[in-house]
Coordinates of C-alpha atoms and ligand atoms in Angstrom, one line a residue:
M1 CA 114.1 44.5 106.6
S2 CA 115.0 46.6 103.7
A3 CA 118.3 48.7 103.6
E4 CA 116.2 52.0 104.1
T5 CA 114.2 50.7 107.2
R6 CA 115.0 53.0 110.0
H7 CA 114.9 51.9 113.6
H8 CA 113.6 53.8 116.7
Q9 CA 113.3 52.7 120.3
V10 CA 109.8 54.1 120.2
A11 CA 107.4 55.1 117.4
V12 CA 104.6 57.4 118.4
I13 CA 101.7 57.4 115.8
G14 CA 99.9 60.7 115.7
T15 CA 100.7 64.3 116.7
G16 CA 97.6 65.4 118.3
V17 CA 97.1 66.2 121.9
S18 CA 98.4 62.7 122.8
G19 CA 101.1 62.3 120.4
L20 CA 102.6 65.7 121.3
Y21 CA 102.8 65.0 125.0
Q22 CA 104.0 61.4 124.5
L23 CA 106.7 62.9 122.3
K24 CA 107.8 65.5 124.9
R25 CA 108.0 62.9 127.8
L26 CA 110.2 60.5 125.8
I27 CA 112.5 63.1 124.3
D28 CA 113.0 64.3 127.8
L29 CA 114.0 60.8 128.9
G30 CA 116.5 60.8 126.0
V31 CA 114.6 57.8 124.4
D32 CA 115.0 57.6 120.5
T33 CA 111.6 58.4 119.4
L34 CA 109.9 59.3 116.1
A35 CA 106.3 60.5 115.8
L36 CA 104.7 59.6 112.5
E37 CA 101.6 61.8 111.4
A38 CA 99.4 61.1 108.4
D39 CA 98.4 64.7 108.0
D40 CA 100.7 67.4 106.6
D41 CA 101.1 69.2 110.0
L42 CA 100.5 68.6 113.6
G43 CA 97.4 69.1 115.7
G44 CA 95.2 66.0 115.1
T45 CA 91.6 67.0 115.9
W46 CA 92.5 70.6 115.8
Y47 CA 94.3 70.5 112.7
R48 CA 91.4 68.8 110.9
N49 CA 88.0 70.2 112.2
R50 CA 88.1 73.6 110.6
Y51 CA 84.4 73.9 110.3
P52 CA 82.9 77.1 111.5
G53 CA 81.8 77.0 115.0
A54 CA 84.4 74.3 115.9
R55 CA 85.4 75.0 119.5
F56 CA 86.1 73.3 122.9
D57 CA 83.1 72.3 125.1
S58 CA 85.6 71.9 127.8
E59 CA 86.7 75.1 129.6
S60 CA 90.0 76.0 127.7
Y61 CA 92.0 76.2 130.8
T62 CA 91.1 72.7 131.9
Y63 CA 91.7 71.5 128.3
G64 CA 95.3 72.9 128.0
Y65 CA 98.4 70.8 129.1
S66 CA 99.1 70.8 132.9
F67 CA 102.7 69.5 132.6
S68 CA 104.7 72.7 132.4
K69 CA 104.2 75.6 134.8
E70 CA 106.1 77.9 132.3
L71 CA 103.6 76.9 129.5
L72 CA 100.7 77.7 132.0
D73 CA 102.2 81.0 132.8
E74 CA 102.9 82.0 129.2
W75 CA 99.6 81.0 127.5
H76 CA 96.5 83.3 127.6
W77 CA 93.3 81.6 126.7
K78 CA 91.3 84.4 125.2
E79 CA 87.9 82.6 125.6
R80 CA 86.4 80.3 128.1
F81 CA 85.7 77.8 125.3
S82 CA 88.5 78.5 122.7
S83 CA 88.0 78.1 118.9
Q84 CA 89.7 75.8 116.5
P85 CA 92.1 78.3 115.0
E86 CA 93.4 79.4 118.6
N87 CA 93.5 75.7 119.7
L88 CA 95.8 74.8 116.7
R89 CA 97.8 77.8 117.5
Y90 CA 98.2 76.6 121.0
L91 CA 99.4 73.1 119.9
N92 CA 101.9 74.7 117.7
Y93 CA 103.1 76.8 120.3
V94 CA 103.7 73.9 122.5
A95 CA 105.5 71.9 119.8
D96 CA 107.9 75.0 119.0
K97 CA 108.3 75.7 122.6
F98 CA 109.6 72.2 123.4
D99 CA 111.3 71.8 120.1
L100 CA 109.3 68.9 119.2
R101 CA 108.8 69.2 115.4
R102 CA 112.1 67.7 114.6
H103 CA 111.1 64.4 115.9
M104 CA 108.0 64.3 113.7
R105 CA 107.5 63.2 110.3
F106 CA 104.4 64.6 108.3
G107 CA 102.5 62.9 105.5
A108 CA 103.6 59.6 107.1
R109 CA 100.3 57.5 107.2
V110 CA 100.9 54.1 108.9
E111 CA 99.1 51.5 106.9
T112 CA 100.6 48.3 108.3
L113 CA 102.0 47.3 111.7
A114 CA 103.5 43.9 112.0
W115 CA 104.9 42.2 115.1
D116 CA 108.0 40.3 114.7
E117 CA 108.3 37.8 117.6
G118 CA 111.8 36.7 116.9
E119 CA 113.2 40.3 116.7
R120 CA 110.8 41.7 119.2
L121 CA 110.1 44.6 117.0
W122 CA 107.2 46.2 115.3
H123 CA 107.5 46.8 111.6
L124 CA 105.8 49.9 110.3
G125 CA 104.8 50.3 106.7
L126 CA 103.9 53.7 105.5
S127 CA 101.6 54.6 102.7
G128 CA 104.5 55.8 100.6
G129 CA 106.2 52.6 100.9
E130 CA 108.8 53.8 103.6
T131 CA 109.4 51.3 106.4
H132 CA 110.5 51.6 110.0
T133 CA 111.1 49.3 113.0
A134 CA 110.5 50.1 116.7
R135 CA 110.8 48.1 119.9
F136 CA 107.6 49.9 121.0
V137 CA 104.7 51.6 119.6
V138 CA 102.5 54.1 121.2
S139 CA 99.3 55.0 119.4
G140 CA 97.9 58.5 119.7
I141 CA 95.6 58.1 116.8
G142 CA 92.5 59.8 118.2
V143 CA 89.0 58.8 119.4
L144 CA 87.3 60.7 116.7
S145 CA 89.7 60.7 113.8
V146 CA 87.9 58.5 111.0
P147 CA 85.0 60.5 109.7
A148 CA 81.9 58.5 108.5
L149 CA 80.1 59.4 105.4
P150 CA 76.7 58.0 104.6
S151 CA 76.2 56.2 101.4
Y152 CA 73.4 57.9 99.6
E153 CA 72.9 57.1 96.0
G154 CA 74.0 60.0 93.8
M155 CA 76.4 61.6 96.3
D156 CA 79.0 62.1 93.7
D157 CA 76.6 63.7 91.2
F158 CA 76.2 66.7 93.3
A159 CA 77.4 69.7 91.3
G160 CA 78.1 71.9 94.2
E161 CA 80.8 71.7 97.0
S162 CA 80.4 69.1 99.5
F163 CA 82.4 67.6 102.3
H164 CA 82.5 66.1 105.7
T165 CA 83.0 68.6 108.6
Y166 CA 86.4 66.9 109.4
W167 CA 87.6 67.8 105.9
W168 CA 86.4 71.3 105.9
P169 CA 88.8 72.9 103.6
K170 CA 91.6 75.2 104.8
E171 CA 90.7 77.7 102.1
P172 CA 87.7 80.0 102.9
V173 CA 84.4 78.5 101.8
A174 CA 82.1 81.1 100.4
L175 CA 78.8 80.9 102.5
E176 CA 77.1 84.4 102.0
G177 CA 74.1 84.2 99.9
R178 CA 74.4 80.3 99.3
R179 CA 72.0 77.5 99.8
V180 CA 73.6 75.2 102.4
G181 CA 72.4 71.8 103.6
V182 CA 73.8 70.3 106.8
I183 CA 73.1 66.7 107.4
G184 CA 73.5 65.5 111.0
T185 CA 72.7 67.2 114.3
G186 CA 75.3 65.8 116.6
A187 CA 77.7 68.0 118.6
T188 CA 79.3 69.1 115.1
G189 CA 76.2 69.9 113.4
I190 CA 75.0 71.9 116.3
Q191 CA 78.1 73.9 116.2
V192 CA 78.0 74.5 112.4
I193 CA 74.4 75.2 112.2
A194 CA 74.4 77.8 114.9
D195 CA 77.4 79.4 113.6
I196 CA 76.4 79.8 110.0
A197 CA 72.7 80.3 110.3
D198 CA 72.9 84.1 110.0
R199 CA 75.7 84.1 107.2
V200 CA 74.1 81.9 104.6
G201 CA 71.4 82.5 102.2
E202 CA 69.2 79.6 103.2
L203 CA 70.1 76.8 105.6
T204 CA 68.4 73.4 105.5
V205 CA 69.0 71.1 108.3
F206 CA 68.5 67.4 107.6
Q207 CA 67.8 65.9 111.0
R208 CA 67.3 62.1 111.6
R209 CA 67.2 62.2 115.3
P210 CA 67.3 65.3 117.5
N211 CA 69.9 65.7 120.2
W212 CA 69.7 67.2 123.7
S213 CA 71.8 70.2 123.8
T214 CA 72.3 73.0 126.4
P215 CA 74.1 76.4 126.3
L216 CA 77.7 76.7 126.2
N217 CA 77.6 80.1 127.8
N218 CA 80.9 81.2 126.4
S219 CA 82.7 84.5 127.3
P220 CA 86.1 86.2 126.8
I221 CA 88.8 86.0 129.3
S222 CA 90.4 89.2 130.0
E223 CA 94.0 89.6 131.2
T224 CA 92.9 90.0 134.7
E225 CA 90.7 86.8 134.8
M226 CA 93.6 85.0 133.1
A227 CA 95.9 86.1 135.9
E228 CA 93.3 84.7 138.3
I229 CA 93.2 81.4 136.5
R230 CA 97.0 81.1 136.4
A231 CA 97.1 81.8 140.1
R232 CA 94.6 78.9 140.5
Y233 CA 95.9 76.3 138.2
D234 CA 97.0 73.9 140.9
E235 CA 93.6 73.9 142.3
I236 CA 91.9 73.7 138.8
F237 CA 93.8 70.6 137.9
A238 CA 93.2 69.1 141.4
N239 CA 89.5 69.8 141.0
C240 CA 89.4 68.1 137.5
A241 CA 91.4 65.0 138.9
A242 CA 88.9 64.6 141.7
S243 CA 85.8 64.9 139.4
P244 CA 84.5 61.9 137.4
G245 CA 84.2 63.9 134.1
G246 CA 87.6 65.6 134.5
F247 CA 86.0 69.0 134.7
E248 CA 85.7 71.5 137.5
H249 CA 82.0 70.7 137.9
T250 CA 81.4 68.3 140.6
P251 CA 78.3 66.0 141.0
D252 CA 75.8 67.2 143.5
R253 CA 75.5 64.4 145.9
R254 CA 72.7 65.6 148.1
G255 CA 70.5 62.8 146.7
F256 CA 68.0 63.5 143.9
W257 CA 65.1 62.4 146.0
N258 CA 66.2 64.1 149.1
V259 CA 65.6 67.5 147.4
S260 CA 62.3 68.9 146.8
R261 CA 61.0 69.2 143.0
E262 CA 60.9 73.1 143.4
E263 CA 64.5 72.9 144.6
R264 CA 65.7 70.8 141.9
I265 CA 64.1 73.2 139.5
A266 CA 65.7 76.2 141.0
F267 CA 69.1 74.3 140.9
W268 CA 68.7 73.4 137.1
D269 CA 67.7 76.9 136.5
Q270 CA 71.2 77.9 137.9
L271 CA 72.9 75.0 136.0
Y272 CA 71.4 75.9 132.7
D273 CA 73.0 79.3 132.7
R274 CA 76.4 78.1 134.0
P275 CA 79.2 77.5 131.4
G276 CA 80.0 74.2 130.0
F277 CA 78.9 70.7 131.1
A278 CA 77.8 72.0 134.6
I279 CA 74.3 70.8 133.7
L280 CA 75.7 67.3 133.2
S281 CA 78.7 66.9 135.4
G282 CA 77.2 69.2 138.2
N283 CA 73.9 67.8 138.2
F284 CA 72.7 64.7 140.5
P285 CA 74.4 61.5 139.6
E286 CA 71.0 59.7 139.7
I287 CA 70.0 61.2 136.4
F288 CA 72.5 58.7 134.8
F289 CA 71.0 55.6 136.4
D290 CA 67.5 56.2 137.8
E291 CA 64.9 56.3 135.0
A292 CA 62.6 58.6 137.0
A293 CA 65.2 61.1 137.7
N294 CA 66.3 61.1 134.0
R295 CA 62.8 61.6 133.0
E296 CA 62.5 64.8 135.1
I297 CA 65.7 66.4 134.1
S298 CA 64.7 65.5 130.4
E299 CA 61.3 67.1 130.8
Y300 CA 63.1 70.2 132.4
V301 CA 65.5 70.5 129.4
A302 CA 62.6 70.0 126.9
G303 CA 60.8 73.0 128.7
R304 CA 63.8 75.2 128.1
I305 CA 63.7 74.2 124.4
R306 CA 60.1 75.0 124.0
R307 CA 60.7 78.3 125.6
R308 CA 63.4 79.2 123.0
V309 CA 61.7 78.0 119.8
D310 CA 58.9 80.1 118.6
D311 CA 57.0 77.5 116.6
P312 CA 55.7 74.8 119.0
R313 CA 55.4 72.1 116.3
L314 CA 59.1 72.8 115.3
A315 CA 60.2 72.8 119.1
E316 CA 58.7 69.3 119.3
K317 CA 60.7 68.1 116.5
L318 CA 63.9 69.3 118.1
I319 CA 63.2 67.5 121.2
P320 CA 64.7 64.0 121.6
K321 CA 61.9 61.5 122.2
D322 CA 63.9 58.3 121.9
H323 CA 66.5 58.9 124.6
G324 CA 66.8 60.8 127.9
F325 CA 69.0 63.8 128.6
G326 CA 72.8 62.9 128.9
M327 CA 72.4 59.3 127.4
Q328 CA 74.4 60.5 124.4
R329 CA 77.3 62.9 124.3
L330 CA 75.7 66.1 125.1
P331 CA 76.3 68.8 122.5
L332 CA 76.9 72.3 123.9
E333 CA 75.4 75.2 121.8
T334 CA 75.3 79.0 121.2
R335 CA 71.8 80.2 120.1
Y336 CA 71.4 76.8 118.3
F337 CA 67.5 76.7 118.9
E338 CA 67.2 80.3 118.2
A339 CA 68.5 79.7 114.7
Y340 CA 65.3 77.9 113.9
N341 CA 63.4 81.1 114.7
R342 CA 64.9 82.7 111.6
D343 CA 63.1 82.7 108.2
N344 CA 66.2 81.4 106.3
V345 CA 66.6 78.3 108.4
H346 CA 64.5 75.2 107.7
L347 CA 64.3 71.8 109.3
V348 CA 63.7 68.6 107.3
D349 CA 62.7 65.8 109.7
L350 CA 64.2 62.8 108.0
S351 CA 62.1 60.4 110.4
E352 CA 59.0 61.7 108.4
S353 CA 60.8 62.1 104.9
P354 CA 63.9 60.2 104.5
I355 CA 66.6 61.2 102.0
E356 CA 66.0 59.2 98.9
R357 CA 69.0 60.3 96.9
I358 CA 71.4 63.1 96.3
N359 CA 71.5 64.4 92.7
E360 CA 73.2 67.2 90.7
G361 CA 71.1 70.0 92.2
G362 CA 70.8 68.9 95.8
I363 CA 69.0 66.5 98.1
Q364 CA 65.8 64.6 97.2
T365 CA 63.7 63.4 100.2
R366 CA 60.5 61.4 100.0
A367 CA 58.6 64.8 100.5
G368 CA 60.3 66.8 97.9
H369 CA 63.7 68.3 96.5
H370 CA 65.9 70.7 98.2
D371 CA 68.1 72.9 95.9
L372 CA 71.5 73.3 97.3
D373 CA 75.0 74.9 96.6
L374 CA 76.8 73.3 99.5
I375 CA 76.2 69.9 101.3
V376 CA 77.9 69.7 104.8
Y377 CA 78.0 66.2 106.1
A378 CA 78.1 66.4 109.9
T379 CA 77.5 62.6 110.0
G380 CA 79.9 61.6 112.7
F381 CA 82.8 59.3 113.0
D382 CA 83.9 55.6 113.2
A383 CA 84.7 56.4 116.9
I384 CA 87.2 55.1 119.2
T385 CA 88.2 51.8 117.3
G386 CA 88.0 53.2 113.8
A387 CA 91.6 54.6 113.6
F388 CA 92.8 51.1 114.8
D389 CA 90.8 49.3 112.1
Q390 CA 92.1 51.6 109.5
M391 CA 95.6 50.3 110.0
Q392 CA 96.4 46.7 109.4
I393 CA 97.7 45.6 112.8
R394 CA 99.1 42.0 112.9
G395 CA 100.1 40.7 116.3
V396 CA 101.5 37.4 117.5
D397 CA 101.1 34.7 114.8
G398 CA 99.8 37.2 112.3
Q399 CA 96.5 37.8 114.2
L400 CA 94.8 40.8 112.8
L401 CA 93.6 43.3 115.6
G402 CA 90.5 44.1 113.4
D403 CA 89.6 40.4 113.7
K404 CA 90.1 40.2 117.4
W405 CA 88.0 43.5 118.0
R406 CA 85.4 42.6 115.4
D407 CA 82.4 42.7 117.9
G408 CA 84.2 45.2 119.9
P409 CA 87.5 46.2 121.6
S410 CA 89.1 44.1 124.4
T411 CA 91.8 45.7 126.3
Y412 CA 93.8 45.7 129.7
L413 CA 93.0 49.0 131.3
G414 CA 92.5 50.5 127.8
V415 CA 96.2 50.5 127.1
L416 CA 97.3 47.1 126.2
T417 CA 95.6 44.2 124.3
H418 CA 96.8 40.6 124.6
G419 CA 98.5 39.2 121.5
F420 CA 99.9 42.7 120.5
P421 CA 102.9 43.1 122.7
N422 CA 104.7 46.4 123.1
L423 CA 101.8 48.3 121.5
L424 CA 100.5 50.9 124.0
M425 CA 97.6 52.9 123.4
V426 CA 97.0 56.4 124.7
A427 CA 93.4 57.3 124.9
G428 CA 92.7 53.8 123.9
P429 CA 89.3 51.8 123.7
Q430 CA 88.0 51.0 127.2
S431 CA 90.0 53.9 128.7
V432 CA 88.2 57.0 130.1
S433 CA 89.7 59.2 127.4
G434 CA 86.6 59.1 125.1
S435 CA 84.1 59.6 128.2
T436 CA 85.8 62.5 130.1
N437 CA 87.6 65.7 129.3
F438 CA 90.1 64.4 126.9
P439 CA 93.5 65.9 127.7
R440 CA 93.0 65.4 131.6
A441 CA 92.6 61.7 130.6
I442 CA 95.4 61.8 127.9
E443 CA 98.0 63.4 130.3
R444 CA 97.5 60.6 132.9
G445 CA 97.6 58.0 130.1
V446 CA 100.8 59.3 128.7
D447 CA 102.4 59.5 132.1
W448 CA 101.3 55.9 132.8
V449 CA 102.7 54.6 129.4
T450 CA 105.9 56.6 130.1
E451 CA 106.4 55.1 133.5
L452 CA 105.8 51.7 132.1
L453 CA 108.5 52.3 129.5
E454 CA 110.8 53.5 132.0
H455 CA 110.3 50.4 134.1
A456 CA 110.9 48.2 131.0
F457 CA 114.1 50.1 130.1
A458 CA 115.4 50.0 133.7
K459 CA 114.8 46.2 133.9
G460 CA 115.9 45.5 130.4
Y461 CA 112.6 44.1 129.3
S462 CA 112.1 44.1 125.5
R463 CA 108.5 42.6 125.6
L464 CA 105.4 43.7 127.5
E465 CA 102.2 41.9 127.1
A466 CA 98.9 42.0 128.9
Q467 CA 97.9 38.8 130.5
P468 CA 94.6 37.3 128.9
D469 CA 93.0 36.9 132.5
A470 CA 93.9 40.6 133.3
E471 CA 92.2 41.7 129.9
R472 CA 89.2 39.6 130.5
E473 CA 88.7 41.1 133.9
W474 CA 89.1 44.6 132.7
V475 CA 86.4 44.1 129.9
E476 CA 84.2 42.6 132.6
E477 CA 84.8 45.8 134.6
V478 CA 83.9 47.9 131.6
V479 CA 80.7 46.0 130.8
R480 CA 79.5 45.9 134.4
V481 CA 79.8 49.8 134.6
Q482 CA 78.1 50.3 131.2
E483 CA 75.3 48.0 132.1
G484 CA 74.7 49.9 135.2
L485 CA 73.9 53.1 133.4
L486 CA 70.8 54.2 131.4
L487 CA 73.1 55.2 128.5
R488 CA 73.8 51.3 127.8
R489 CA 70.7 51.7 125.5
S490 CA 71.9 54.8 123.7
K491 CA 72.3 55.0 120.0
G492 CA 75.3 57.3 120.1
W493 CA 79.1 57.0 119.5
F494 CA 79.8 56.5 123.3
T495 CA 78.4 53.0 122.9
G496 CA 79.9 52.4 119.2
Y497 CA 76.7 53.3 117.3
N498 CA 77.1 54.9 113.8
A499 CA 74.6 53.8 111.0
N500 CA 77.2 54.8 108.5
V501 CA 79.9 52.3 109.8
A502 CA 79.5 48.6 109.0
G503 CA 78.8 46.5 112.0
H504 CA 78.0 49.5 114.3
Q505 CA 74.3 49.3 113.8
E506 CA 71.5 49.4 116.3
G507 CA 71.3 46.4 118.6
K508 CA 75.0 45.7 118.4
V509 CA 76.3 47.3 121.8
R510 CA 80.0 47.8 121.9
Y511 CA 81.9 48.3 125.1
Q512 CA 84.3 51.1 123.9
A513 CA 84.7 53.3 126.8
Y514 CA 85.1 53.1 130.5
F515 CA 82.2 55.1 132.1
A516 CA 83.1 54.8 135.9
G517 CA 84.8 58.2 135.8
A518 CA 88.4 59.5 135.9
P519 CA 89.2 58.9 139.8
R520 CA 88.1 55.3 139.6
Y521 CA 90.1 54.6 136.5
R522 CA 93.1 56.3 137.9
E523 CA 93.0 54.0 141.0
F524 CA 93.3 51.0 138.6
L525 CA 96.3 52.6 136.9
E526 CA 98.1 53.6 140.1
K527 CA 97.6 50.2 141.7
A528 CA 99.1 48.5 138.6
A529 CA 102.1 50.7 138.6
A530 CA 102.6 50.5 142.4
D531 CA 102.4 46.8 142.3
G532 CA 105.1 46.5 139.5
Y533 CA 102.6 45.8 136.7
P534 CA 101.9 42.0 137.8
R535 CA 99.3 41.7 135.1
I536 CA 101.6 42.5 132.3
E537 CA 103.9 39.6 131.1
K538 CA 107.6 41.1 131.0
G539 CA 110.5 39.6 129.4
Ligands
LIG1 P1 77.8 62.3 116.1 O1 77.6 62.7 117.5 O2 78.0 60.9 115.9 O3 76.6 62.8 115.2 C1 76.4 62.4 113.9 C2 75.1 63.0 113.5 O4 74.9 62.7 112.0 C3 73.9 62.4 114.1 O5 72.8 63.4 114.2 C4 73.3 61.4 113.1 O6 72.0 61.0 113.4 C5 73.7 62.0 111.8 N1 73.6 61.1 110.8 C6 74.7 60.2 110.6 N2 74.3 59.5 109.4 C7 73.3 60.2 108.8 C8 72.5 59.9 107.7 N3 73.0 59.2 106.9 N4 71.6 60.7 107.5 C9 71.2 61.6 108.2 N5 71.9 62.0 109.5 C10 72.8 61.1 109.7 O7 79.0 63.1 115.5 P2 79.5 64.6 115.7 O8 80.7 65.0 114.7 O9 78.4 65.5 115.7 O10 80.0 64.6 117.0 C11 81.3 63.8 117.5 C12 82.0 64.2 118.5 O11 82.9 65.4 118.1 C13 81.3 65.0 119.6 O12 80.5 64.2 120.6 C14 82.3 65.7 120.3 O13 83.0 64.9 121.2 C15 83.3 66.0 119.2 P3 71.5 59.7 114.3 O14 71.9 60.2 115.6 O15 72.5 58.6 113.9 O16 70.2 59.5 113.9

């Protein structure tokens, strides 16, 4: 340990939604805690993703923190689905209100984490050479925080501006009159495309596979409506806690086949016009595991797309044929399909004419050259495990976490992993954080981690480690649930697929998230705590 090494009882990595709340809980307990943040300010996802159109797909008032009545009473969400600048303001407001900034270090990228068994301490190495030690480390490093760029030949030769949406600059980017290319049509691409279509000169969308997408149905929230929401907060959070997705939408359990086809269609007509994920989370659960049910809802949504796109051939290109509705993370959109009715918006179907290379002037596909001034890479993330892989994490006997998780993560309840004592993951792999309304799961995760730490402090434990059997059983549960769902075959980030990330290609299914829903996950957490954490070795 060098003379400058500073020690903390707990080090929190990250100051996004998870890190902020984790810090708040530990500070309130009087625990010596430092939060280390790689970026030069707080906010995580909402600090980074500044691209036009970036906003919640969760109702704002279900996304905000629930832990402080005062905060709930003070904050006015201006839109049902709030946009990135406002979301970042909110997180700053929270940090300032609870005086959290003085416990944070910015520009502090943790590159190495090494467990010292003799001292029972984690040694943290920062990119600038600084070192810290901590008895416990809590990671709040994000589920989608490692952007993945493709590796086309000539990307560096492009003379115009180009960046991944995650790295959209803070400074305004000129769009008016420019020729813009967007690669990727996931949730991000769909938000950007719809937002900039009428502001750019020409917009060329490079689509490899289309995604299902349904209307966000955003609207402003007036003072009066906000007052009603405030009065209803207890009910709102109780509804979120009771629903599998962590939203206010609750599945319709009448039984898909007990309802006539006409009634189903009338029901979907209503859901399609409702805000947010209603059409997914408020639908019949059968659509997720019954192929015939999924085929029918997919055909319904395809019909809605056909009604919105003027050119029937173009409409067909925008309708997914390789996966059913809801089998990948559903992007929500605002006039996305109508953007393709504009004369300045062009779709390049990469399944017919793949990108051959990028050059000084633009993008060369097999079918021709596209002259561009700006290339936007909306090409996704090394999701869920990427941020862990980026750090070199060495546990007991120097084992690398990246080696242990080479073919996919393996955890106990998504929070601990055997061989890496005292490392507690908030929104970790194989929790529900990636598969449900993020902050609802994050708050529960932080509370559980905090209670576990309180338990350890009270009992004088300095070492917590998941039992291997407990981990094996949890992985079996995660696999069993995923294998029971149609999405097990999907090529989306939920199941660890990203063609730009080594080892995450087609045919290599990873079990990265728990898909049984928030209430069932909570049962496991609550039972473990109530029983005194019997599957965690304590000493
Ligand atoms: P996603 O959902 O992973 O989408 C990435 C998109 O980029 C998807 O359409 C990909 O096509 C496409 N992609 C990736 N690589 C390439 C290359 N090389 N060429 C062409 N197209 C490519 O990421 P998002 O950022 O949209 O969304 C992530 C989450 O952020 C979202 O779910 C919300 O929770 C917030 P593919 O499907 O692989 O054919």
